[in-house]
PDB file of C-alpha atoms in Angstrom:
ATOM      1  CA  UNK F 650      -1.807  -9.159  -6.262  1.00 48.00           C
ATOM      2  CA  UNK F 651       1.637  -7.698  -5.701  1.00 50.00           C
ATOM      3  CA  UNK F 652       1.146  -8.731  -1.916  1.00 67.00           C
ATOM      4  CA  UNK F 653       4.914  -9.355  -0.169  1.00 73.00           C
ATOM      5  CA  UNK F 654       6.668 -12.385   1.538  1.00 84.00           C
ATOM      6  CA  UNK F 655       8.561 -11.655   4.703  1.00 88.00           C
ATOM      7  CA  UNK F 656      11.408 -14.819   5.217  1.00 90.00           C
ATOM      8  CA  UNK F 657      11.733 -16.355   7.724  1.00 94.00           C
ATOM      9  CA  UNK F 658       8.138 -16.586   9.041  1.00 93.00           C
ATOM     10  CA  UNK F 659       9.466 -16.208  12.366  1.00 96.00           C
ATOM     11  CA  UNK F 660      13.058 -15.528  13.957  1.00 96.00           C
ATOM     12  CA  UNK F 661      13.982 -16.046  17.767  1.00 97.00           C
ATOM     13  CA  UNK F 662      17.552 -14.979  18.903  1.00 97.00           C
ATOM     14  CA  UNK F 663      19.740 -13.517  21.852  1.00 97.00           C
ATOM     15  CA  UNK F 664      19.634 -10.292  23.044  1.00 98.00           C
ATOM     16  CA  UNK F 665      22.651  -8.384  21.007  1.00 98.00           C
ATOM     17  CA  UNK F 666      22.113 -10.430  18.251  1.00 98.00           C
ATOM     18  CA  UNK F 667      21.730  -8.643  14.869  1.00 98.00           C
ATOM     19  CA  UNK F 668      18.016  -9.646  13.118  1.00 97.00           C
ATOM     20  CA  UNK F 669      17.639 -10.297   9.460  1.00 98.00           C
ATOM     21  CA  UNK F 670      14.707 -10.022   7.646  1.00 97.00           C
ATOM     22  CA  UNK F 671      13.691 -10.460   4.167  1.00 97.00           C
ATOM     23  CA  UNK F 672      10.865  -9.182   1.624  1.00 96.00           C
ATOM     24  CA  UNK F 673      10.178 -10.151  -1.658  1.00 95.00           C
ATOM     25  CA  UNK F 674       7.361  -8.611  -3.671  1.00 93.00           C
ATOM     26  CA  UNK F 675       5.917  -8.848  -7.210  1.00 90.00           C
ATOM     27  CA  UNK F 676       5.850  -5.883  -9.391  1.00 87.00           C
ATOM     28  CA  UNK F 677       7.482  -2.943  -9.932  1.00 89.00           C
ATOM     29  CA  UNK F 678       6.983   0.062  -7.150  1.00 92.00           C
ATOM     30  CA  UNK F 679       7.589   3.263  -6.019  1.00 92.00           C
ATOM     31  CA  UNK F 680       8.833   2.954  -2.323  1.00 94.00           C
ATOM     32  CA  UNK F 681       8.953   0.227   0.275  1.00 95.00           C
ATOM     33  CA  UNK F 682       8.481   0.663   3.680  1.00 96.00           C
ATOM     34  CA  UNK F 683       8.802  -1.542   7.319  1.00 97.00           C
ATOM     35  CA  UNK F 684       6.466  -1.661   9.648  1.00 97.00           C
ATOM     36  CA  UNK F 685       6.466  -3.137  13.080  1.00 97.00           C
ATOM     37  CA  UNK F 686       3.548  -4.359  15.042  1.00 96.00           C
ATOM     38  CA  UNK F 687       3.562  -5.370  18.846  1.00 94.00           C
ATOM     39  CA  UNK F 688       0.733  -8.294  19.453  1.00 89.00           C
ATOM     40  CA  UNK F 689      -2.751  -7.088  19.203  1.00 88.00           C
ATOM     41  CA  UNK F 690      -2.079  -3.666  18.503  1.00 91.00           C
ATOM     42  CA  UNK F 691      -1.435  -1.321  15.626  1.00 93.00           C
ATOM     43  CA  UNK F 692       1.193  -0.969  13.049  1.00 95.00           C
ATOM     44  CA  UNK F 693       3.903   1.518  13.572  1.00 97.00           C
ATOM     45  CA  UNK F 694       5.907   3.003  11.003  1.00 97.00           C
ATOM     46  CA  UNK F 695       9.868   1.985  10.693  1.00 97.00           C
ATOM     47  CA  UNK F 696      11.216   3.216   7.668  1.00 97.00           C
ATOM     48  CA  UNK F 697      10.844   3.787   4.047  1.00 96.00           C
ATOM     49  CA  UNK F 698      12.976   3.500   1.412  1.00 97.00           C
ATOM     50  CA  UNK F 699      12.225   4.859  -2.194  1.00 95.00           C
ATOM     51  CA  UNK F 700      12.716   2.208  -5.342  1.00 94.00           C
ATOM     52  CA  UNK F 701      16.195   4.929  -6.572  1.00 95.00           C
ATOM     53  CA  UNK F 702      17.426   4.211  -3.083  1.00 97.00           C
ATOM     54  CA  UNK F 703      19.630   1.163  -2.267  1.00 97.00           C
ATOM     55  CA  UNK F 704      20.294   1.535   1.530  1.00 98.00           C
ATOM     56  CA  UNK F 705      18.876   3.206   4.723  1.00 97.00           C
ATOM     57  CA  UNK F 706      19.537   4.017   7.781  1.00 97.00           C
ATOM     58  CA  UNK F 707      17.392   4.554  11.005  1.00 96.00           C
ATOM     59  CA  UNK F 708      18.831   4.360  14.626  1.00 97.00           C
ATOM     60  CA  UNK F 709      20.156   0.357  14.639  1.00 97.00           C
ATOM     61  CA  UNK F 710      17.991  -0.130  11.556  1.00 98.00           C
ATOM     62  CA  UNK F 711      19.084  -0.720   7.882  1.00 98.00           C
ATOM     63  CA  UNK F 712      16.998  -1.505   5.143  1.00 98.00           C
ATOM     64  CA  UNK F 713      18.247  -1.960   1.108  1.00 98.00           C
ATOM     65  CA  UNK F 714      16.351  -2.489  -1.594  1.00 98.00           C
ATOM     66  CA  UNK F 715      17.249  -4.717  -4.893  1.00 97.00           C
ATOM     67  CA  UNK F 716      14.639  -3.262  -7.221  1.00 95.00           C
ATOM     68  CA  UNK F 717      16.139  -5.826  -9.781  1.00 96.00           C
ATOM     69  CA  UNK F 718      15.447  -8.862  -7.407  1.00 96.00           C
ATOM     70  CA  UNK F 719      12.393  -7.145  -6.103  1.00 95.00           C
ATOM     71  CA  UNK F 720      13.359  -7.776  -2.692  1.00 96.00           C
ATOM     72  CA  UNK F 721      14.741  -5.675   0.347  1.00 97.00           C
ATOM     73  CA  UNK F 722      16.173  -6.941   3.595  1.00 98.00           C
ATOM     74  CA  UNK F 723      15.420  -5.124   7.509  1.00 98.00           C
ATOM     75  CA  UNK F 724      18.304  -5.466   9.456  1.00 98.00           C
ATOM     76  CA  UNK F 725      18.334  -4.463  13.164  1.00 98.00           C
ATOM     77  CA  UNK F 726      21.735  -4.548  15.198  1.00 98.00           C
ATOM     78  CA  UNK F 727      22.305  -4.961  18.502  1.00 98.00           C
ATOM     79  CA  UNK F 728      18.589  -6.484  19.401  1.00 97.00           C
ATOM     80  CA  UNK F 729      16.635  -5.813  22.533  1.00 97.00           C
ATOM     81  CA  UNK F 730      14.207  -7.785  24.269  1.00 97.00           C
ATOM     82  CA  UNK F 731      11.784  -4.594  23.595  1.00 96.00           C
ATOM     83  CA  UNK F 732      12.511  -5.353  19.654  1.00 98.00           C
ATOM     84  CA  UNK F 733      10.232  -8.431  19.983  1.00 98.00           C
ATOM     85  CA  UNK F 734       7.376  -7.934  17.402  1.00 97.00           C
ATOM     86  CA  UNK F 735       6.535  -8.806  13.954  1.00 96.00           C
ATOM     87  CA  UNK F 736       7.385  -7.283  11.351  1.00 97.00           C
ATOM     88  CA  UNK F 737       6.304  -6.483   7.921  1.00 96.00           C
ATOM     89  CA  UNK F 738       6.751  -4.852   4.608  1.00 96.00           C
ATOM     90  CA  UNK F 739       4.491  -2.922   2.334  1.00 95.00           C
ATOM     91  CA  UNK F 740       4.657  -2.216  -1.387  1.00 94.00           C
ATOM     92  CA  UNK F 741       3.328   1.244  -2.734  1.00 91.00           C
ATOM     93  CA  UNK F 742       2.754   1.212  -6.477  1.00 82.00           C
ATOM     94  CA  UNK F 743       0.174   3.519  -7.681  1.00 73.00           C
ATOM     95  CA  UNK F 744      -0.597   6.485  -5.391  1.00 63.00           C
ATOM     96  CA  UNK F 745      -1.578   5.626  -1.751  1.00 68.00           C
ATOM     97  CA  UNK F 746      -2.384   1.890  -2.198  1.00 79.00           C
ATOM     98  CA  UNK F 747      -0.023  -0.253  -0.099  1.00 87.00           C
ATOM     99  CA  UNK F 748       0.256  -4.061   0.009  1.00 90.00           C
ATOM    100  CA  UNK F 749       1.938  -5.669   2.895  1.00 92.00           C
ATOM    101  CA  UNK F 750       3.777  -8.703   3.223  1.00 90.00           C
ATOM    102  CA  UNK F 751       2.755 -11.908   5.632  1.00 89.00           C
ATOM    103  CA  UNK F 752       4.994 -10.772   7.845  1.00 93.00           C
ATOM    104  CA  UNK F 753       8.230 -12.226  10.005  1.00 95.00           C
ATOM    105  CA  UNK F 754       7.754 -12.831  14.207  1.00 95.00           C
ATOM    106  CA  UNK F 755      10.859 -12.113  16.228  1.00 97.00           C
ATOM    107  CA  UNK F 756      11.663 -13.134  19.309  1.00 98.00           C
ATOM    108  CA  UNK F 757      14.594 -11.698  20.880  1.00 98.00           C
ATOM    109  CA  UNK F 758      16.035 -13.599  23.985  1.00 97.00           C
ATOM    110  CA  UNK F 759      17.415 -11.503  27.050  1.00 94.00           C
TER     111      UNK F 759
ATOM    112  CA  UNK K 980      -3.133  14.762  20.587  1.00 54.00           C
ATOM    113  CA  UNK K 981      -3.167  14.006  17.093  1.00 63.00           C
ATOM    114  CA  UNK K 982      -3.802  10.736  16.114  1.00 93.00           C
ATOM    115  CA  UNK K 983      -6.286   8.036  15.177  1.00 97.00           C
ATOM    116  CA  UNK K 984      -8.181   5.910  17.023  1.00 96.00           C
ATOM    117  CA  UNK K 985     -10.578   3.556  16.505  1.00 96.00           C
ATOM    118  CA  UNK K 986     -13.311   2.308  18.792  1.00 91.00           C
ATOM    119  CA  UNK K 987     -14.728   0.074  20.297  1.00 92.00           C
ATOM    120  CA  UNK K 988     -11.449  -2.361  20.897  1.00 93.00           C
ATOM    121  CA  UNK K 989     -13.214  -5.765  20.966  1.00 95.00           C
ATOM    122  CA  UNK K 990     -16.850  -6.135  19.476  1.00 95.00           C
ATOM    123  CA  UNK K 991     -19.434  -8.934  19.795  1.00 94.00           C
ATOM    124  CA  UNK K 992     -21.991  -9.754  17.660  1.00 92.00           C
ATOM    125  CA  UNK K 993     -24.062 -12.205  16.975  1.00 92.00           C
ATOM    126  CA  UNK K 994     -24.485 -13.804  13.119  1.00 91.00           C
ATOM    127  CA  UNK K 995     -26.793 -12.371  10.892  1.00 90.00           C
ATOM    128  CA  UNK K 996     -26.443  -8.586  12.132  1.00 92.00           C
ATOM    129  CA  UNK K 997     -24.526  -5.695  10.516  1.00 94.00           C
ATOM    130  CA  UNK K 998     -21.871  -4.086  13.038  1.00 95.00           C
ATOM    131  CA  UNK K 999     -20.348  -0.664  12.241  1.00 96.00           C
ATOM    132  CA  UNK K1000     -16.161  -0.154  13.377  1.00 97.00           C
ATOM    133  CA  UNK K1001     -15.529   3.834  13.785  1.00 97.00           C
ATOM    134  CA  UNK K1002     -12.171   5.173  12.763  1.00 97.00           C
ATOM    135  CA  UNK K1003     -11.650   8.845  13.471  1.00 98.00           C
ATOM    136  CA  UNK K1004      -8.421  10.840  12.533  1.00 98.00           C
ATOM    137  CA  UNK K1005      -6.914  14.403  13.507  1.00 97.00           C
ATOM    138  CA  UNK K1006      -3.809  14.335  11.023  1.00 96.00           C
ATOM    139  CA  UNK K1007      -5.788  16.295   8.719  1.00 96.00           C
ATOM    140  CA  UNK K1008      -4.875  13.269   6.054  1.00 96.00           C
ATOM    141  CA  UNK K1009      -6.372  13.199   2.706  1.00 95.00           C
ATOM    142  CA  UNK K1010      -6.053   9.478   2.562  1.00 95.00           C
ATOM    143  CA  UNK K1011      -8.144   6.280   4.826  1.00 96.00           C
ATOM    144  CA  UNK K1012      -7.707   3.114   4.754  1.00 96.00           C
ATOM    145  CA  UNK K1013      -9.219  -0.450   6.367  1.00 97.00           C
ATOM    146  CA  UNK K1014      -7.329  -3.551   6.575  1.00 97.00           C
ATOM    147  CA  UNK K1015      -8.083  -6.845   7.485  1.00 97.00           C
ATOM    148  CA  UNK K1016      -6.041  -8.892   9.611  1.00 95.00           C
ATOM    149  CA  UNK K1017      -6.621 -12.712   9.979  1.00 93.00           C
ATOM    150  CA  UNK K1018      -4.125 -14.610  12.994  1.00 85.00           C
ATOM    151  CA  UNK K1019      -0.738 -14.868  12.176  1.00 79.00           C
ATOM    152  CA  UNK K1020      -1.069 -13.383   8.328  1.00 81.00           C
ATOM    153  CA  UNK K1021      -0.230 -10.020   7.028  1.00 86.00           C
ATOM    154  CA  UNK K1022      -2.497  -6.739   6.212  1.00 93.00           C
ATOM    155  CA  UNK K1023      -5.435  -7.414   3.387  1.00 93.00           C
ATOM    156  CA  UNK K1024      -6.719  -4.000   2.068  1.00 94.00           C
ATOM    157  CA  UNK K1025     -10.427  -3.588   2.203  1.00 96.00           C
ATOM    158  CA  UNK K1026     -11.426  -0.251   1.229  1.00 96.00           C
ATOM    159  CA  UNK K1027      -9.402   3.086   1.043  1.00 95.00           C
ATOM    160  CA  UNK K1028     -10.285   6.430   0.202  1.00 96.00           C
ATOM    161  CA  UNK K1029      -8.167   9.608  -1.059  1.00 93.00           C
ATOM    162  CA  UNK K1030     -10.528  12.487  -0.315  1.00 94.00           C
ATOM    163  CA  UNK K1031     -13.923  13.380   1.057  1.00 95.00           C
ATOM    164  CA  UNK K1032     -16.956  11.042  -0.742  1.00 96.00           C
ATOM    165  CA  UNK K1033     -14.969   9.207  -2.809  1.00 95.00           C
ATOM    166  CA  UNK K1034     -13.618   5.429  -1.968  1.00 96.00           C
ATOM    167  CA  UNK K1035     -11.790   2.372  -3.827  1.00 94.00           C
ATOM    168  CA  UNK K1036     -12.472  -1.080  -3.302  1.00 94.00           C
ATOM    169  CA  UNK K1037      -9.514  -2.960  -1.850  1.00 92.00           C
ATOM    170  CA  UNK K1038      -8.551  -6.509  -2.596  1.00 90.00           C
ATOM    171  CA  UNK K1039     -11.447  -8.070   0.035  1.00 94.00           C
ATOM    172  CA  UNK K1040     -14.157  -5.580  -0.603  1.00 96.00           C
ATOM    173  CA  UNK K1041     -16.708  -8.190  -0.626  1.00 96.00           C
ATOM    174  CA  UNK K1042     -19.398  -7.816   2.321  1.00 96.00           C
ATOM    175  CA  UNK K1043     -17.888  -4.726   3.683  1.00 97.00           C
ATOM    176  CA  UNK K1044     -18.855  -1.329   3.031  1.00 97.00           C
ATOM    177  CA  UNK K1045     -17.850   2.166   4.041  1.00 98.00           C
ATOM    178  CA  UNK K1046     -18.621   6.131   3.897  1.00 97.00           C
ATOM    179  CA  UNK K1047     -16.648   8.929   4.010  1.00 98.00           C
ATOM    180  CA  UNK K1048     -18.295  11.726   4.531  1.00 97.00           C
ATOM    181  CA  UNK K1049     -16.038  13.846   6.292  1.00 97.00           C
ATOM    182  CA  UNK K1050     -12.505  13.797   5.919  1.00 97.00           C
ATOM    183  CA  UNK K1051     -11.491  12.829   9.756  1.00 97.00           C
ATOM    184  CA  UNK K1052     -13.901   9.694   9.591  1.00 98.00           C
ATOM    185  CA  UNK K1053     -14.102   6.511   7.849  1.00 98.00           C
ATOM    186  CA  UNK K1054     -16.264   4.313   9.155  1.00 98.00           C
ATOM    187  CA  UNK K1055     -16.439  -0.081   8.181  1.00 98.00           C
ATOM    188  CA  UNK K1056     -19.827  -1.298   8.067  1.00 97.00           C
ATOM    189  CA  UNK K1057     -19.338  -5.422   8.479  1.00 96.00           C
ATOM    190  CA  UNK K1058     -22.177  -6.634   6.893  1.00 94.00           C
ATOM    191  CA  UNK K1059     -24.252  -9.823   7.279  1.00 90.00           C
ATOM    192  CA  UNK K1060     -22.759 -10.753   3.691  1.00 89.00           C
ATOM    193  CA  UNK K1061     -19.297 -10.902   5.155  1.00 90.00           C
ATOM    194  CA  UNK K1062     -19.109 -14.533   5.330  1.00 90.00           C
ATOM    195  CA  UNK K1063     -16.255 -15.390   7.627  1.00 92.00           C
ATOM    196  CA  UNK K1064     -16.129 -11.615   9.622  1.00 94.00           C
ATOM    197  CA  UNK K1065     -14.123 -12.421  12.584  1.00 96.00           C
ATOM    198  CA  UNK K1066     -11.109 -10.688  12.372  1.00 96.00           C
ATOM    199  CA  UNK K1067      -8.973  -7.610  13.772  1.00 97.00           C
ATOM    200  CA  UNK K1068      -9.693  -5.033  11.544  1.00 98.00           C
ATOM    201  CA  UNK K1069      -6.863  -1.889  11.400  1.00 97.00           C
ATOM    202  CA  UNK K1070      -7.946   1.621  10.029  1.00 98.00           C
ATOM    203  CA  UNK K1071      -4.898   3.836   8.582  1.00 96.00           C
ATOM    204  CA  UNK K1072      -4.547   7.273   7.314  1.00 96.00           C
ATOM    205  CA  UNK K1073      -1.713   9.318   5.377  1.00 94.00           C
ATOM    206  CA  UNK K1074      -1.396  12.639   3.721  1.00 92.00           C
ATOM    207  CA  UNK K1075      -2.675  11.512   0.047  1.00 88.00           C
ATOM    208  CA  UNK K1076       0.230  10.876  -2.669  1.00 85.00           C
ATOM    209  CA  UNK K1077       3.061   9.117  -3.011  1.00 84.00           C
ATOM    210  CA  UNK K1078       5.912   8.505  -0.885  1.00 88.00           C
ATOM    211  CA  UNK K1079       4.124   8.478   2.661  1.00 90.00           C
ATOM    212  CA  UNK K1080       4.042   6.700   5.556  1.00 93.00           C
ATOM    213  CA  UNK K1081       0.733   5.072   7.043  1.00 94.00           C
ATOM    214  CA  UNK K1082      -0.111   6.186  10.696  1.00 96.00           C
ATOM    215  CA  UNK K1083      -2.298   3.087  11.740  1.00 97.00           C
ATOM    216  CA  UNK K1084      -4.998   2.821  15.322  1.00 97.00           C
ATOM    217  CA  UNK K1085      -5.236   0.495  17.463  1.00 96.00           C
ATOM    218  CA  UNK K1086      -7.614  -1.724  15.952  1.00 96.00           C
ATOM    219  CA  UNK K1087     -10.735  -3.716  16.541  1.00 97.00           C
ATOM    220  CA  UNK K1088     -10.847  -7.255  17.179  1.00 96.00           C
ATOM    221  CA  UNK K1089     -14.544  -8.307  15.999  1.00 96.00           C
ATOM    222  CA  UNK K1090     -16.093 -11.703  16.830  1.00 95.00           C
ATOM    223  CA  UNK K1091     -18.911 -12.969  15.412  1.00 93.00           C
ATOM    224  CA  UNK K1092     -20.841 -15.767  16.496  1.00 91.00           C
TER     225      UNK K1092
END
């Protein structure tokens, strides 16, 4: 299995605080993505970043990818209490099968 | 709308039965998927399929099985096999190939006693 680690398992900090996240995976792929997921409820999509692509930007989101380390970090700036969630990665390899991470729980403060 | 959605949102049954989770999409997406998703841990692929009659095992395929007989439904048949079922189970779709995002439901929590 090429299944991800998020790190830290969990994360709890003050509102305007930037959030770190990291993911480390197995083999080689062909795109990462970020997903966040509010308790008992779906997955929603964050970003994706391809394996030629280093960095990425979203709104207050960055993402970069180390293909060579297999890992990528999720940064979000500037936190909100609404950011509380956990996140996670997923791997796509071959076509259309994704493997996700155990995923990190933050808790941002107001 | 468009979406996916999945019904019903919390399911009781009792040991020894097979129990059926619906997952219905209007993305027009080629591709389905069903995770499993145990407390605190990540995503665990079950089954997925990339077009109409045709579907993969996933890493936990064991106990489950699935149909797809039209491309806006996938339904998860838990069967009595399934030897530790209770779970919240997430069904996803995405336009088939490589480089997508997933679109995900809400899921259904399933307990089984």
């Amino acid at each position: 299995s090429q299944q991800g680690e998020e790190d830290p398992q969990a994360l709890s900090i003050q509102e305007g605080e930037n959030a770190t996240m990291n993911c480390s995976y197995k083999t080689s792929i062909n795109n990462l993505q970020w997903y966040r997921q509010n308790s008992g409820r779906g997955l929603v999509h964050l970003i994706l970043i391809r394996s030629n692509e280093r960095e990425k930007h979203s709104g207050r989101l960055r993402v970069t990818l180390d293909t060579s380390k297999k890992s990528s970090s999720l940064l979000i700036t500037a936190s909100r209490a609404a950011d509380t969630a956990s996140y996670f990665c997923a791997t796509e390899a071959t076509g259309n099968q994704f493997y996700f991470g155990t995923g990190t729980s933050l808790t941002v403060i107001p | 709308d468009g979406g996916i959605t999945q019904s019903p949102k919390y399911l009781f049954r009792k040991e020894g039965q097979n129990v059926t989770l619906s997952c219905e999409q209007n993305l027009n997406h080629d591709a389905m998927y069903w995770y499993r998703q145990d407390p605190g841990q990540g995503l665990r692929l079950i089954y997925y399929s990339q077009i109409v009659n045709d579907f993969q095992k996933g890493d936990i395929a064991e106990g489950y099985s699935v149909s797809r007989e039209k491309k806006e439904s996938f339904p998860l048949t838990v069967t009595s096999a399934q030897k530790n079922p209770t779970a919240f189970y997430l069904c996803a779709s995405s336009i088939a190939g490589t480089n997508y995002e997933q679109y995900f439901g809400p899921g259904t929590r399933l307990t089984v006693t």
